[in-house]
Tab-separated table of C-alpha atoms in Angstrom:
chain	number	residue	atom	x	y	z
A	186	MET	CA	-24.560	8.829	29.401
A	187	LEU	CA	-26.898	11.286	27.674
A	188	LYS	CA	-24.038	13.772	27.201
A	189	LYS	CA	-21.959	11.089	25.454
A	190	ARG	CA	-24.799	10.324	23.043
A	191	ILE	CA	-25.342	13.990	22.270
A	192	PHE	CA	-21.615	14.461	21.713
A	193	ALA	CA	-21.452	11.362	19.460
A	194	ALA	CA	-24.460	12.565	17.438
A	195	ALA	CA	-22.947	16.035	17.040
A	196	LEU	CA	-19.600	14.556	15.989
A	197	LEU	CA	-21.279	12.266	13.473
A	198	GLY	CA	-23.259	15.192	12.048
A	199	ALA	CA	-20.111	17.276	11.714
A	200	LEU	CA	-18.263	14.469	9.921
A	201	LEU	CA	-21.160	13.895	7.553
A	202	GLY	CA	-21.311	17.621	6.852
A	203	LEU	CA	-17.615	17.671	5.971
A	204	GLY	CA	-18.043	14.758	3.595
A	205	MET	CA	-20.990	16.395	1.865
A	206	SER	CA	-19.119	19.654	1.344
A	207	GLN	CA	-16.306	17.843	-0.457
A	208	ALA	CA	-18.760	15.988	-2.673
A	209	LEU	CA	-20.512	19.235	-3.582
A	210	ALA	CA	-17.180	20.940	-4.308
A	211	GLN	CA	-16.428	18.631	-7.233
A	212	GLY	CA	-17.181	19.957	-10.680
A	213	ALA	CA	-19.677	18.450	-13.061
A	214	PHE	CA	-18.552	15.376	-14.978
A	215	PRO	CA	-17.054	15.622	-17.524
A	216	ASN	CA	-15.195	18.898	-17.344
A	217	ARG	CA	-12.437	17.935	-19.794
A	218	PRO	CA	-12.096	15.757	-22.909
A	219	VAL	CA	-12.767	12.033	-22.638
A	220	ARG	CA	-10.449	9.550	-24.358
A	221	ILE	CA	-11.135	6.158	-25.893
A	222	ILE	CA	-7.927	4.153	-26.224
A	223	VAL	CA	-7.782	1.553	-29.003
A	224	PRO	CA	-4.713	-0.713	-28.681
A	225	LEU	CA	-4.698	-1.526	-32.404
A	226	THR	CA	-3.890	0.327	-35.615
A	227	THR	CA	-6.293	2.695	-37.337
A	228	GLY	CA	-8.855	1.400	-39.802
A	229	GLY	CA	-9.733	-1.805	-37.973
A	230	SER	CA	-13.165	-2.724	-36.681
A	231	ASN	CA	-12.336	-1.625	-33.118
A	232	ASP	CA	-11.109	1.755	-34.357
A	233	ILE	CA	-14.176	2.329	-36.530
A	234	LEU	CA	-16.556	1.347	-33.722
A	235	ALA	CA	-14.715	3.588	-31.241
A	236	ARG	CA	-15.004	6.547	-33.621
A	237	VAL	CA	-18.746	5.974	-34.122
A	238	ILE	CA	-19.214	5.808	-30.347
A	239	ALA	CA	-17.095	8.953	-29.888
A	240	ASP	CA	-19.150	10.891	-32.451
A	241	ARG	CA	-22.391	9.999	-30.698
A	242	LEU	CA	-21.103	10.356	-27.140
A	243	SER	CA	-19.543	13.796	-27.557
A	244	PRO	CA	-22.837	15.751	-27.876
A	245	VAL	CA	-24.337	13.811	-24.962
A	246	LEU	CA	-21.413	14.601	-22.645
A	247	GLY	CA	-20.878	18.133	-23.920
A	248	GLN	CA	-17.133	17.486	-24.188
A	249	PRO	CA	-14.935	16.204	-26.995
A	250	VAL	CA	-14.410	12.440	-27.064
A	251	VAL	CA	-11.031	11.635	-28.618
A	252	VAL	CA	-10.039	8.243	-30.035
A	253	GLU	CA	-6.349	7.432	-29.515
A	254	ASN	CA	-4.731	4.462	-31.230
A	255	ARG	CA	-1.810	2.938	-29.291
A	256	PRO	CA	-0.778	-0.131	-31.274
A	257	GLY	CA	2.145	-2.366	-30.485
A	258	ALA	CA	3.040	-5.785	-29.080
A	259	GLY	CA	-0.290	-7.291	-30.076
A	260	GLY	CA	-2.288	-4.722	-28.103
A	261	ILE	CA	-0.219	-4.865	-24.920
A	262	VAL	CA	1.148	-1.315	-25.316
A	263	GLY	CA	-2.323	0.246	-25.338
A	264	THR	CA	-3.659	-2.104	-22.671
A	265	ASP	CA	-0.756	-1.306	-20.350
A	266	TYR	CA	-1.252	2.410	-20.951
A	267	VAL	CA	-4.923	2.247	-19.970
A	268	ALA	CA	-4.144	0.140	-16.895
A	269	LYS	CA	-1.806	2.878	-15.625
A	270	GLN	CA	-4.340	5.709	-16.035
A	271	PRO	CA	-6.218	7.021	-12.996
A	272	GLY	CA	-9.698	5.579	-12.501
A	273	ASP	CA	-11.428	8.929	-12.949
A	274	GLY	CA	-13.751	7.982	-15.814
A	275	TYR	CA	-11.970	10.024	-18.486
A	276	THR	CA	-10.170	7.105	-20.163
A	277	PHE	CA	-12.063	4.251	-21.805
A	278	PHE	CA	-10.671	1.105	-23.412
A	279	MET	CA	-11.883	-0.417	-26.678
A	280	ALA	CA	-10.380	-3.807	-27.453
A	281	THR	CA	-11.072	-7.399	-28.253
A	282	THR	CA	-11.051	-10.085	-25.623
A	283	SER	CA	-7.748	-11.416	-26.966
A	284	ALA	CA	-6.048	-8.115	-26.095
A	285	ILE	CA	-7.393	-8.295	-22.576
A	286	ALA	CA	-6.424	-11.945	-22.124
A	287	ALA	CA	-2.847	-11.198	-23.209
A	288	VAL	CA	-2.137	-9.038	-20.175
Protein backbone atom coordinates (compact mmCIF):
# COMPACT_ATOMS: atom_id res chain seq x y z
CA MET A 1 0.00 0.00 0.00
CA LEU A 2 2.86 2.37 0.84
CA LYS A 3 4.47 1.72 -2.56
CA LYS A 4 1.23 2.70 -4.32
CA ARG A 5 1.07 5.98 -2.40
CA ILE A 6 4.69 6.79 -3.17
CA PHE A 7 4.13 5.98 -6.84
CA ALA A 8 0.95 8.12 -6.94
CA ALA A 9 2.75 11.04 -5.26
CA ALA A 10 5.67 10.77 -7.69
CA LEU A 11 3.30 10.61 -10.67
CA LEU A 12 1.36 13.62 -9.42
CA GLY A 13 4.60 15.57 -8.93
CA ALA A 14 5.76 14.71 -12.43
CA LEU A 15 2.45 15.81 -13.96
CA LEU A 16 2.50 19.07 -12.03
CA GLY A 17 6.08 19.67 -13.14
CA LEU A 18 5.10 19.18 -16.78
CA GLY A 19 2.24 21.64 -16.44
CA MET A 20 4.47 24.25 -14.84
CA SER A 21 7.08 23.98 -17.58
CA GLN A 22 4.48 24.72 -20.24
CA ALA A 23 3.19 27.72 -18.31
CA LEU A 24 6.71 29.09 -17.93
CA ALA A 25 7.43 28.54 -21.63
CA GLN A 26 4.81 31.07 -22.71
CA GLY A 27 6.05 34.52 -23.59
CA ALA A 28 5.09 37.68 -21.77
CA PHE A 29 1.70 39.16 -22.63
CA PRO A 30 1.37 41.00 -24.92
CA ASN A 31 4.05 40.08 -27.41
CA ARG A 32 2.24 41.42 -30.48
CA PRO A 33 -0.16 44.28 -31.29
CA VAL A 34 -3.55 44.38 -29.59
CA ARG A 35 -6.67 45.24 -31.61
CA ILE A 36 -9.86 47.02 -30.61
CA ILE A 37 -12.65 46.25 -33.07
CA VAL A 38 -15.38 48.87 -33.47
CA PRO A 39 -18.34 47.55 -35.50
CA LEU A 40 -19.39 51.05 -36.60
CA THR A 41 -18.03 53.71 -38.94
CA THR A 42 -15.24 56.10 -38.02
CA GLY A 43 -15.99 59.35 -36.23
CA GLY A 44 -18.72 58.05 -33.94
CA SER A 45 -18.61 58.08 -30.16
CA ASN A 46 -17.53 54.43 -29.96
CA ASP A 47 -14.68 55.05 -32.40
CA ILE A 48 -13.47 58.15 -30.56
CA LEU A 49 -13.61 56.40 -27.18
CA ALA A 50 -11.76 53.36 -28.57
CA ARG A 51 -9.00 55.60 -29.94
CA VAL A 52 -8.61 57.41 -26.60
CA ILE A 53 -8.39 54.05 -24.82
CA ALA A 54 -5.88 52.78 -27.41
CA ASP A 55 -3.65 55.84 -26.98
CA ARG A 56 -3.54 55.38 -23.21
CA LEU A 57 -3.29 51.58 -23.23
CA SER A 58 -0.42 51.32 -25.70
CA PRO A 59 2.30 52.72 -23.38
CA VAL A 60 1.03 50.59 -20.49
CA LEU A 61 1.18 47.36 -22.52
CA GLY A 62 4.35 48.26 -24.40
CA GLN A 63 2.73 47.21 -27.68
CA PRO A 64 0.73 49.09 -30.29
CA VAL A 65 -3.03 49.08 -29.77
CA VAL A 66 -4.80 49.36 -33.13
CA VAL A 67 -8.42 50.44 -33.60
CA GLU A 68 -10.13 48.67 -36.52
CA ASN A 69 -13.53 49.79 -37.77
CA ARG A 70 -15.63 46.99 -39.31
CA PRO A 71 -18.99 48.57 -40.10
CA GLY A 72 -21.85 46.86 -41.85
CA ALA A 73 -25.28 45.33 -41.24
CA GLY A 74 -25.93 47.49 -38.19
CA GLY A 75 -22.80 46.28 -36.40
CA ILE A 76 -23.26 42.57 -37.11
CA VAL A 77 -20.23 42.35 -39.43
CA GLY A 78 -17.82 43.55 -36.74
CA THR A 79 -19.55 41.60 -33.98
CA ASP A 80 -19.38 38.38 -35.99
CA TYR A 81 -15.72 39.01 -36.76
CA VAL A 82 -14.84 39.40 -33.08
CA ALA A 83 -16.87 36.31 -32.14
CA LYS A 84 -14.76 34.21 -34.53
CA GLN A 85 -11.40 35.41 -33.16
CA PRO A 86 -9.43 33.19 -30.76
CA GLY A 87 -9.88 34.01 -27.08
CA ASP A 88 -6.23 34.94 -26.58
CA GLY A 89 -6.73 38.47 -25.24
CA TYR A 90 -5.41 40.27 -28.32
CA THR A 91 -8.81 41.29 -29.74
CA PHE A 92 -11.17 43.58 -27.84
CA PHE A 93 -14.67 44.68 -28.81
CA MET A 94 -16.05 48.21 -28.45
CA ALA A 95 -19.76 48.50 -29.16
CA THR A 96 -23.09 49.60 -27.85
CA THR A 97 -25.50 47.22 -26.23
CA SER A 98 -27.74 47.35 -29.31
CA ALA A 99 -24.94 45.83 -31.42
CA ILE A 100 -24.53 43.02 -28.93
CA ALA A 101 -28.26 42.37 -28.66
CA ALA A 102 -28.55 42.09 -32.45
CA VAL A 103 -26.45 38.94 -32.62
